[in-house]
Rosetta silent file (secondary structure, phi, psi, omega in degrees, C-alpha in Angstrom):
SEQUENCE: MNGVLLTSIFVTAIDEVTVAHLGTSEGRILQVVLQRSSSYTITLANFSLGERLPVLREVSRLGDSLLFVTGNKVSQVSIKGPGCRHFLTCFRCLRVERFMQCGWCGNSCTRREECDASWNQESCSPVLTDFHPRNATLHGNTRVTLCGMSFQSRPRFPAIIDSPVTSGTHRVTVGWRNCTVLPEESLDKWPNPVPHWKEFVDVLVCGLEPKGEQEVLVPTNVVLTITEEIRNPPFYINGSSSCLGFVFVVPTVTSIHPPYGPQAGGTKVSIQGENLLAGSSRKVLINSLACPLIR
SCORE:     score description
SCORE:     0.000 S_00000001
   1 L     0.000   36.319  179.174  189.639  156.493  139.875 S_00000001
   2 L   -62.905  136.364  177.135  186.357  156.732  138.002 S_00000001
   3 L    79.925    5.735  179.640  184.476  159.973  138.644 S_00000001
   4 L   -98.217  124.975  178.158  187.494  161.759  140.163 S_00000001
   5 L   -94.193  115.501  179.907  188.306  165.192  138.717 S_00000001
   6 E   -87.389  134.328 -178.587  192.041  165.863  138.853 S_00000001
   7 E  -117.459  -11.572  177.468  193.105  169.487  139.249 S_00000001
   8 E  -155.227  157.944  177.504  196.873  169.162  139.768 S_00000001
   9 E  -149.288  136.686  176.169  199.714  166.724  139.231 S_00000001
  10 E  -137.257  120.251 -176.153  203.274  166.559  140.501 S_00000001
  11 E  -112.602  135.239  179.085  205.545  163.704  139.393 S_00000001
  12 E  -146.903  158.106  176.142  208.857  162.854  140.991 S_00000001
  13 E  -100.206  125.786  177.712  211.309  159.964  141.187 S_00000001
  14 E  -121.139  116.557 -171.386  211.894  158.525  144.658 S_00000001
  15 L    56.351 -118.581 -179.843  214.643  155.923  144.751 S_00000001
  16 L  -109.192   20.669 -175.608  213.783  153.752  141.720 S_00000001
  17 E  -117.760  137.561  174.378  210.047  154.500  141.745 S_00000001
  18 E   -95.901  119.848 -173.771  208.121  157.133  139.787 S_00000001
  19 E  -119.817  135.049  176.400  205.440  158.623  142.029 S_00000001
  20 E  -112.288  133.508  171.695  202.642  161.017  141.106 S_00000001
  21 E  -104.339  113.731 -174.591  200.850  163.237  143.617 S_00000001
  22 E  -107.819  123.182  175.331  197.430  164.002  142.148 S_00000001
  23 E   -90.772  146.400 -177.461  195.249  166.797  143.514 S_00000001
  24 E  -117.477  170.870 -179.522  191.467  166.546  143.147 S_00000001
  25 L   -71.719  -11.089 -179.309  188.541  168.953  142.952 S_00000001
  26 L  -107.546   17.687  174.595  187.484  167.909  146.475 S_00000001
  27 L    77.440   27.744  179.074  190.746  168.794  148.199 S_00000001
  28 E  -111.941  156.780  176.411  192.270  165.319  148.309 S_00000001
  29 E  -118.133  126.324  174.694  195.730  164.066  147.370 S_00000001
  30 E  -105.894  124.161  176.884  196.213  160.705  145.676 S_00000001
  31 E  -104.257  113.336 -174.216  199.723  159.292  145.848 S_00000001
  32 E  -128.830  153.702  175.684  200.127  156.685  143.096 S_00000001
  33 E   -92.690  129.902  178.097  202.933  154.686  141.511 S_00000001
  34 L   -94.123  130.022  179.683  203.322  155.190  137.760 S_00000001
  35 L  -127.503  148.461 -177.583  204.167  152.090  135.737 S_00000001
  36 L   -64.668  -40.401  179.412  204.855  151.706  132.043 S_00000001
  37 L  -140.524  120.271  178.781  202.418  148.818  131.669 S_00000001
  38 L  -162.874  147.077  179.686  199.790  147.836  134.217 S_00000001
  39 L   -87.024   -3.758  179.151  196.104  146.945  134.244 S_00000001
  40 L  -153.356  166.080 -179.769  195.517  148.974  137.404 S_00000001
  41 L   -99.046  133.385  176.130  196.930  151.880  139.408 S_00000001
  42 E   -88.077  107.653  179.581  198.835  151.266  142.634 S_00000001
  43 E   -94.270  119.516 -179.399  197.503  153.842  145.077 S_00000001
  44 E   -86.996  -32.817 -178.459  199.795  154.368  148.046 S_00000001
  45 E  -155.663  151.356  176.926  197.721  157.010  149.811 S_00000001
  46 E  -145.940  102.019 -172.670  194.439  158.898  149.487 S_00000001
  47 E  -138.338  159.632 -177.908  194.056  161.684  152.019 S_00000001
  48 E   -96.029  146.246  174.689  192.313  165.019  152.534 S_00000001
  49 L   -87.996    1.807  173.949  194.008  168.390  152.941 S_00000001
  50 L   105.592  -16.874  179.999  191.194  169.421  155.289 S_00000001
  51 L  -132.466  140.391  179.811  189.005  171.506  152.979 S_00000001
  52 L   -85.085   56.763  177.586  186.642  170.422  150.202 S_00000001
  53 L  -121.332  151.133 -179.345  188.154  172.916  147.775 S_00000001
  54 L   -59.462  140.737  173.071  190.027  172.143  144.550 S_00000001
  55 E   -77.633  123.602 -176.247  193.764  171.626  144.864 S_00000001
  56 L   -68.422  157.686 -173.854  195.336  174.364  142.752 S_00000001
  57 L   -63.965  -35.738 -175.455  197.531  173.498  139.812 S_00000001
  58 L   -74.730  123.034  177.466  200.691  175.063  141.224 S_00000001
  59 L  -128.169  134.616 -179.510  202.694  172.632  143.405 S_00000001
  60 E  -120.025  152.017  176.115  206.101  173.411  144.904 S_00000001
  61 E  -109.450  133.205  178.510  208.761  171.203  146.427 S_00000001
  62 E  -129.499   96.730 -176.632  210.578  172.259  149.585 S_00000001
  63 L    64.454 -121.231  178.886  213.240  169.729  150.559 S_00000001
  64 L   -97.345   20.604 -179.483  211.431  166.451  151.288 S_00000001
  65 E  -125.344  157.091  173.747  208.017  168.126  151.332 S_00000001
  66 E  -115.937  143.027 -179.870  205.450  169.237  148.768 S_00000001
  67 E  -109.542  118.780  178.659  203.371  172.409  149.116 S_00000001
  68 E  -113.009  148.389 -178.485  199.741  172.227  147.955 S_00000001
  69 E  -119.702  128.824  171.067  197.262  175.119  147.851 S_00000001
  70 E  -129.310  118.091 -175.877  193.499  174.892  148.479 S_00000001
  71 L    61.807 -123.017  177.131  191.692  178.239  148.600 S_00000001
  72 L  -106.950   22.130 -177.848  193.911  180.505  150.717 S_00000001
  73 E  -112.840  136.214  175.831  195.515  177.622  152.629 S_00000001
  74 E  -109.670  126.280 -178.936  198.962  176.097  151.978 S_00000001
  75 E  -112.958  133.196  178.181  199.486  172.491  153.127 S_00000001
  76 E  -101.712  122.549 -176.038  202.901  170.902  153.580 S_00000001
  77 E  -125.689  133.702  177.018  202.971  167.152  152.852 S_00000001
  78 E   -61.781  138.416 -179.948  205.933  164.785  153.115 S_00000001
  79 L   -66.016  -18.391  178.260  206.989  163.498  149.719 S_00000001
  80 L   -84.804   -4.604  179.273  207.021  160.021  151.284 S_00000001
  81 L   108.012  173.074 -174.625  203.327  160.266  152.087 S_00000001
  82 L   -78.810   -5.444 -177.303  201.199  160.965  155.166 S_00000001
  83 L   137.842 -162.467 -173.097  202.309  157.863  157.064 S_00000001
  84 L  -126.481   -8.586 -170.180  201.574  154.153  157.164 S_00000001
  85 L   -68.198  -14.060  178.278  198.630  153.590  159.505 S_00000001
  86 L   -78.813   -7.565  172.906  196.101  153.429  156.656 S_00000001
  87 L   -87.861  106.910 -166.037  197.613  150.065  155.631 S_00000001
  88 L   -86.564  -12.578  179.525  195.476  147.826  157.819 S_00000001
  89 L  -124.907  155.788  178.200  197.149  144.451  157.267 S_00000001
  90 H   -62.011  -40.367  179.924  200.743  143.270  157.475 S_00000001
  91 H   -56.872  -47.142 -179.276  200.486  141.912  153.920 S_00000001
  92 H   -70.480  -37.046 -177.255  199.500  145.338  152.568 S_00000001
  93 H   -62.407  -46.466 -173.969  201.979  147.147  154.813 S_00000001
  94 H   -84.382   -6.442  177.258  205.069  145.266  153.669 S_00000001
  95 H   -90.925   -8.092 -179.609  204.133  145.329  149.983 S_00000001
  96 L   -73.130  164.340 -179.317  204.279  149.120  149.731 S_00000001
  97 L   -61.901  142.021 -174.830  207.290  150.845  148.245 S_00000001
  98 H   -64.608  -24.981 -178.550  210.275  150.942  150.577 S_00000001
  99 H   -63.983  -19.043  178.616  210.674  154.719  150.293 S_00000001
 100 H   -75.617  -14.099  175.756  207.551  155.062  152.477 S_00000001
 101 L    60.188   38.688  179.250  209.557  153.452  155.329 S_00000001
 102 L   -92.077  146.161  175.672  206.595  151.387  156.540 S_00000001
 103 E  -150.207  167.054 -176.438  206.942  148.336  158.766 S_00000001
 104 E   -94.057  127.663 -176.985  204.735  146.112  160.906 S_00000001
 105 E  -125.924   98.579 -179.917  204.531  146.976  164.611 S_00000001
 106 L    68.575  -96.367  178.330  202.465  144.551  166.683 S_00000001
 107 L  -130.471   26.543  178.757  199.101  144.868  164.931 S_00000001
 108 E  -147.863  161.743 -179.333  199.526  148.092  162.968 S_00000001
 109 E   -98.762  122.833 -177.095  201.607  149.589  160.172 S_00000001
 110 E  -142.120  174.509  165.998  203.943  152.380  161.284 S_00000001
 111 L   -90.311  159.099 -171.477  207.303  153.959  160.671 S_00000001
 112 H   -55.073  -42.353 -175.768  210.127  152.824  162.916 S_00000001
 113 H   -69.594  -13.646  179.888  210.171  155.955  165.073 S_00000001
 114 H   -94.207   -2.849 -173.039  206.444  155.524  165.817 S_00000001
 115 L  -104.007  128.037  177.305  206.784  151.955  167.117 S_00000001
 116 L   -99.479   -0.435 -178.882  207.340  151.127  170.789 S_00000001
 117 L  -120.205 -158.937  178.281  207.367  147.358  170.173 S_00000001
 118 L   -70.183  130.798 -176.501  209.018  144.977  167.718 S_00000001
 119 E  -126.056  133.332  179.114  209.114  146.525  164.207 S_00000001
 120 E  -149.241  156.410  176.525  210.046  144.718  161.011 S_00000001
 121 L  -119.074   12.904 -171.653  209.942  144.984  157.232 S_00000001
 122 L  -106.762  -32.164 -171.436  210.857  141.362  156.528 S_00000001
 123 E  -148.130  154.906  173.375  208.007  139.035  157.509 S_00000001
 124 E  -124.326  152.239  172.960  204.305  138.649  158.274 S_00000001
 125 L   -93.322  146.971  176.041  202.515  135.991  160.279 S_00000001
 126 L   -68.109  155.322  177.545  199.561  134.155  158.709 S_00000001
 127 E  -126.310  109.787  178.530  196.071  134.999  159.959 S_00000001
 128 E   -93.691  119.500 -175.345  193.583  132.112  160.054 S_00000001
 129 E  -107.402  -25.744 -177.473  190.016  133.440  160.300 S_00000001
 130 E  -163.312  166.915  176.149  187.773  130.456  159.508 S_00000001
 131 E  -152.491  160.012 -179.197  187.636  126.859  158.314 S_00000001
 132 E  -152.893  138.889   -1.108  185.114  124.445  156.816 S_00000001
 133 L   -74.745  174.564 -178.040  183.704  121.902  157.566 S_00000001
 134 L   -88.319  -10.137 -179.392  183.431  122.276  161.323 S_00000001
 135 E  -149.530  169.018  179.246  183.613  118.542  161.998 S_00000001
 136 E  -159.001  160.153  176.487  184.788  115.231  160.551 S_00000001
 137 E   -78.302  161.535  179.061  184.659  111.525  161.255 S_00000001
 138 L   -65.830  -31.404 -177.971  187.558  109.765  162.930 S_00000001
 139 L  -120.652  133.301 -177.242  188.146  107.695  159.792 S_00000001
 140 L   143.441 -177.579 -178.651  188.070  109.120  156.297 S_00000001
 141 L  -125.318   59.182 -177.257  189.841  111.676  154.133 S_00000001
 142 L   -62.988  132.670  173.175  187.974  114.873  154.940 S_00000001
 143 E   -87.537  126.277  178.759  189.068  117.942  152.984 S_00000001
 144 E  -110.524  126.748  179.065  189.399  120.984  155.246 S_00000001
 145 E  -102.396  122.577  179.839  189.297  124.461  153.677 S_00000001
 146 E  -103.329  138.508  178.739  191.127  127.213  155.571 S_00000001
 147 E  -124.365  147.599  178.500  190.393  130.907  154.993 S_00000001
 148 E   167.040 -148.242 -177.274  192.333  133.948  156.116 S_00000001
 149 E  -133.023  155.409  173.944  195.137  136.328  155.200 S_00000001
 150 L    56.914   50.397  174.321  198.857  136.151  154.464 S_00000001
 151 L   -83.689  -17.534  173.791  199.032  132.464  153.556 S_00000001
 152 L  -161.092  156.681 -175.013  201.874  133.287  151.149 S_00000001
 153 L   -79.583  -21.809  177.803  203.896  136.331  150.157 S_00000001
 154 L   -78.513  157.442 -177.041  203.120  136.047  146.452 S_00000001
 155 L   -60.435  -29.005  179.704  199.843  137.523  145.149 S_00000001
 156 L  -162.219  168.921  175.247  198.398  134.051  144.409 S_00000001
 157 L   -65.899  120.794  178.018  199.306  130.405  144.006 S_00000001
 158 L   -78.729 -168.015  176.844  201.318  130.256  140.761 S_00000001
 159 L   -54.170  143.637 -173.852  201.550  127.264  138.447 S_00000001
 160 H   -57.277  -33.847 -178.223  201.846  124.099  140.501 S_00000001
 161 H   -66.245  -18.534 -179.997  205.309  123.351  139.101 S_00000001
 162 H  -119.057   22.403 -174.337  206.490  126.609  140.666 S_00000001
 163 L   -71.262  132.117  175.627  204.280  126.528  143.749 S_00000001
 164 L   -82.347   -1.455 -177.864  205.843  127.865  146.961 S_00000001
 165 L   -94.443  109.462  179.332  203.297  125.829  148.936 S_00000001
 166 L  -137.567  173.184  177.198  204.815  122.507  150.008 S_00000001
 167 L   -65.082  -18.902  178.808  204.799  120.252  153.044 S_00000001
 168 L   -83.996  -24.025 -178.565  208.047  121.945  153.996 S_00000001
 169 L  -103.114  -32.795 -176.371  206.652  125.493  153.969 S_00000001
 170 E  -123.806  124.161 -179.561  202.988  125.010  154.952 S_00000001
 171 E  -131.842  132.867  179.544  201.847  122.656  157.701 S_00000001
 172 E  -122.938  133.280  172.846  198.320  122.184  159.040 S_00000001
 173 E  -124.994  142.721  175.394  197.328  120.214  162.117 S_00000001
 174 E  -122.103  105.860 -172.023  193.821  119.506  163.362 S_00000001
 175 L    63.305 -124.917  179.667  194.028  118.434  166.961 S_00000001
 176 L   -93.567    1.885 -173.903  196.648  115.688  167.072 S_00000001
 177 E  -106.797  146.209  173.515  196.374  114.873  163.374 S_00000001
 178 E   -79.448  152.488  176.794  198.233  116.204  160.370 S_00000001
 179 E  -129.806  108.089 -172.655  196.306  117.657  157.448 S_00000001
 180 E   -71.166  124.268 -179.298  198.267  117.395  154.186 S_00000001
 181 E   -68.436  135.813 -177.800  198.246  120.637  152.166 S_00000001
 182 L  -117.723   93.462 -175.778  196.843  120.217  148.626 S_00000001
 183 H   -58.707  -40.860 -177.015  198.182  123.031  146.363 S_00000001
 184 H   -65.205  -44.203  178.538  196.103  122.087  143.297 S_00000001
 185 H   -68.991  -31.998  176.203  192.805  122.064  145.192 S_00000001
 186 H   -63.237  -41.884  179.296  193.799  125.286  146.928 S_00000001
 187 H   -61.674  -39.478 -178.873  194.306  126.920  143.534 S_00000001
 188 H   -65.477  -23.868 -177.659  190.839  125.810  142.398 S_00000001
 189 H   -82.026  -12.968 -176.377  189.251  127.588  145.380 S_00000001
 190 L   -78.947  147.283  173.926  190.677  130.989  144.457 S_00000001
 191 L   -64.390  146.704 -178.104  188.599  133.565  142.540 S_00000001
 192 L  -133.011  117.766    1.280  189.636  133.825  138.903 S_00000001
 193 L   -78.098  157.950  178.794  190.906  136.307  138.028 S_00000001
 194 L   -77.004  124.457  179.682  192.291  137.276  141.424 S_00000001
 195 L   -64.236  146.247 -176.554  191.581  140.989  142.083 S_00000001
 196 L   -65.785  -20.623 -178.748  194.701  143.109  142.560 S_00000001
 197 L   -89.708    8.385 -177.403  193.383  144.335  145.897 S_00000001
 198 L   -57.975  124.971  169.321  193.156  140.778  147.204 S_00000001
 199 L  -156.150   -1.629 -179.008  194.352  140.423  150.755 S_00000001
 200 L  -117.179    9.640 -172.301  191.386  138.973  152.620 S_00000001
 201 L  -125.954   32.653  175.991  190.633  135.878  150.525 S_00000001
 202 E   -67.391  136.798 -178.013  193.549  133.498  150.993 S_00000001
 203 E  -132.687  138.332  177.636  192.383  129.889  150.782 S_00000001
 204 E  -138.406  133.377  179.505  194.219  126.669  151.609 S_00000001
 205 E  -114.450  136.138  177.584  192.856  123.116  151.288 S_00000001
 206 E  -136.615  157.444  179.152  194.269  120.139  153.160 S_00000001
 207 E  -109.179  123.603 -178.832  193.353  116.466  153.531 S_00000001
 208 E   -68.783  137.912  173.541  192.996  115.006  157.034 S_00000001
 209 L   -68.228  134.956 -174.295  194.943  111.860  157.791 S_00000001
 210 L   -79.516   -7.320 -176.486  192.427  109.029  158.363 S_00000001
 211 L  -125.073  158.046  177.684  194.364  107.375  161.189 S_00000001
 212 L   127.602  158.898  179.638  195.682  108.392  164.569 S_00000001
 213 L   -72.726  145.359  177.719  194.521  109.045  168.103 S_00000001
 214 L  -168.289  137.005  176.314  192.027  111.821  168.658 S_00000001
 215 L   -71.770  146.919 -178.952  189.427  112.759  171.261 S_00000001
 216 L  -103.028  142.186  175.875  185.804  112.674  170.123 S_00000001
 217 L    62.705   23.376  176.722  183.253  115.475  170.649 S_00000001
 218 L  -118.271  119.625  179.454  185.898  117.789  172.130 S_00000001
 219 L   -55.843  133.036 -177.949  186.526  121.123  170.320 S_00000001
 220 E  -130.850  168.163 -176.110  190.089  121.220  169.051 S_00000001
 221 E   -88.717  141.641  164.456  192.384  123.693  167.297 S_00000001
 222 E  -100.018  120.775 -174.250  193.097  124.000  163.603 S_00000001
 223 E  -119.608  126.112  175.688  196.680  125.297  163.412 S_00000001
 224 E  -109.315  123.390  178.292  198.368  126.700  160.306 S_00000001
 225 E  -121.371  127.266 -177.782  202.160  127.077  160.420 S_00000001
 226 E  -125.026  132.859  175.495  204.050  128.695  157.541 S_00000001
 227 E  -134.990   88.635  178.873  207.805  128.978  157.091 S_00000001
 228 L   -79.405  162.220  175.515  208.630  130.510  153.721 S_00000001
 229 L   -67.840  138.860 -174.881  212.138  130.928  152.400 S_00000001
 230 L   -63.845  -23.976 -174.976  213.643  134.190  153.597 S_00000001
 231 L   -77.196   -5.582 -179.481  214.695  135.202  150.098 S_00000001
 232 L   -62.366  116.569  178.725  211.076  135.684  148.928 S_00000001
 233 L   -86.043  154.798   -8.302  210.810  139.393  147.948 S_00000001
 234 L   -84.052   -1.504  178.112  209.696  141.834  149.195 S_00000001
 235 L  -156.958  176.811  179.488  208.967  139.868  152.391 S_00000001
 236 E  -133.660  163.982 -179.823  208.179  136.353  153.541 S_00000001
 237 E  -100.781  130.573 -178.567  205.530  134.629  155.667 S_00000001
 238 E  -151.854  123.621  177.508  206.639  133.095  158.942 S_00000001
 239 E   142.028 -172.851 -177.742  204.595  132.083  161.977 S_00000001
 240 E  -132.301  155.463  175.090  201.475  130.258  163.142 S_00000001
 241 E  -147.504  148.269 -175.972  197.785  131.000  163.533 S_00000001
 242 E  -139.970  156.967  174.017  194.983  128.903  164.997 S_00000001
 243 E  -134.728  134.761  179.080  191.202  128.652  165.262 S_00000001
 244 E   -94.903  144.518  173.162  189.321  126.643  167.882 S_00000001
 245 E   137.221   -2.532  177.700  186.150  124.739  167.124 S_00000001
 246 E   -79.678  138.030 -176.417  186.857  121.661  164.996 S_00000001
 247 E  -129.039  131.044  172.106  185.191  118.522  166.373 S_00000001
 248 E   -89.694  135.246 -176.529  185.805  114.859  165.558 S_00000001
 249 E  -132.305  167.613  175.376  182.630  112.754  165.665 S_00000001
 250 L  -117.837  114.038  178.724  181.487  109.172  165.128 S_00000001
 251 L   -69.586  139.465 -178.287  178.552  108.774  162.700 S_00000001
 252 E  -133.431  127.453  176.394  175.867  106.389  163.932 S_00000001
 253 E   -91.827  126.062 -178.889  172.961  104.912  161.934 S_00000001
 254 E  -106.811  -24.739  179.443  169.822  104.439  164.054 S_00000001
 255 E  -158.873  151.862  175.936  167.220  103.472  161.434 S_00000001
 256 E  -131.808  131.800 -179.591  166.763  102.600  157.744 S_00000001
 257 E  -139.039  131.534   -6.396  163.453  102.884  155.910 S_00000001
 258 L   -74.583  160.801 -178.111  162.228  100.839  154.164 S_00000001
 259 L   -81.903    4.201 -178.115  164.180   97.856  155.519 S_00000001
 260 L  -152.593  171.255  178.137  163.817   95.941  152.235 S_00000001
 261 L  -175.549  164.541 -179.015  163.445   96.421  148.484 S_00000001
 262 L   -68.034  151.629  178.844  163.412   94.561  145.137 S_00000001
 263 L   -64.390  -23.943 -179.586  166.663   93.168  143.749 S_00000001
 264 L   -67.436  -17.247  178.550  166.117   95.249  140.611 S_00000001
 265 L    87.109 -169.489  179.415  166.879   98.367  142.655 S_00000001
 266 L    92.496   -5.748 -179.274  165.328  101.813  142.394 S_00000001
 267 L   -76.484  131.187  174.481  164.149  101.930  146.007 S_00000001
 268 L   -84.609  123.773 -175.324  164.645  105.244  147.789 S_00000001
 269 L  -111.344  130.687  175.834  166.114  104.571  151.210 S_00000001
 270 E  -101.989  128.326 -179.167  165.972  107.025  154.122 S_00000001
 271 E  -116.080  128.519  177.662  168.766  106.757  156.669 S_00000001
 272 E  -118.768  151.406  179.898  168.532  108.398  160.077 S_00000001
 273 E   170.366 -159.153 -178.579  171.165  108.732  162.736 S_00000001
 274 E  -117.663  140.464  175.900  173.702  111.032  164.345 S_00000001
 275 L    59.282   34.574 -178.882  176.567  112.978  162.729 S_00000001
 276 L   -78.415  -15.189 -179.772  175.679  111.705  159.258 S_00000001
 277 L  -103.040   13.028 -179.486  176.612  115.035  157.632 S_00000001
 278 L   -68.839  153.113  176.567  180.075  115.244  159.182 S_00000001
 279 L    84.989 -172.896 -175.916  183.090  115.814  156.966 S_00000001
 280 L  -101.446  -12.047  179.059  183.388  117.151  153.431 S_00000001
 281 L  -152.858  158.062 -177.510  181.935  114.188  151.487 S_00000001
 282 L  -137.858  149.165  177.365  179.648  111.207  152.037 S_00000001
 283 L  -144.874  135.831  179.145  179.146  107.792  150.458 S_00000001
 284 L  -114.311  130.085  176.306  176.498  105.133  151.159 S_00000001
 285 E  -121.587  132.816  174.448  177.086  101.435  150.437 S_00000001
 286 E  -120.462  113.392 -176.065  174.429   98.729  150.742 S_00000001
 287 L    55.105   43.403  177.968  175.882   95.229  150.576 S_00000001
 288 L    71.161    5.021  177.800  179.056   96.760  149.036 S_00000001
 289 E  -104.072  138.012 -178.584  177.015   98.435  146.274 S_00000001
 290 E   -67.704  136.646  175.777  176.968  102.222  145.936 S_00000001
 291 L  -117.566  101.515 -175.041  173.682  103.931  146.764 S_00000001
 292 L   -58.069  138.533  178.659  173.737  107.423  145.154 S_00000001
 293 L   -78.298  140.571  176.373  172.745  110.256  147.463 S_00000001
 294 L  -109.731  121.443 -177.595  169.684  112.327  146.555 S_00000001
 295 L  -104.821    0.000    0.000  169.884  115.960  147.630 S_00000001
């Protein structure tokens, strides 16, 4: 809240949570959770009272509402906050304090009475937004990195010995092939430290099985399926998400230049062909000897 001038404060206990409603010099109300020890402030809501005038110091409570004054205007605000629609993702929606009565309704965060479809406070589905690389060879151990949201209910992958990510909870398929989830490599891909506002940077790494039937040069789906244990508080991840566009290819060498070199080595060899950059890693062998790649 750097650069924000506070002009009023009203603190109250709601259920087991201490909540402060902070008025600002620009006519806004910040609803925040107060904690004894924390490196950041949990802001539940930040909304305008309609006028860019300072919120006066005097605040009154009327039942389940708070009365704020800006200029000659009195605004009545629910003590539970202005609503839930400003929480744009299921992950953010279900992590808010329960007194706000927010739940996920289709593709938006609402209160139960505002939802005409299925409404829940228990689970979110994963959202797969992208993956890399876009292709791989039929044979090999290509590492596929998945990006998206709500890959797990905890803020980040914890220590591997306590990791909730296992073959039983997280499953990835690429076309007809399984892709084994790698928790340690997934952890290495995360920003460190993970920002508290993280909800758009979930990363998961898996290793493609090198064997199995698969069509070549046909775009196929990458599918992430997550089934967390229901007891994970305050909610759990359950469901599937997919992205189309992964292609299996066959690398083909069409020419090598020069076609010879001294036994002592040191010759730079240029290899041309098709699909030579497929997958996540490459290795060149000449007569079973490694030929380091020059980038």
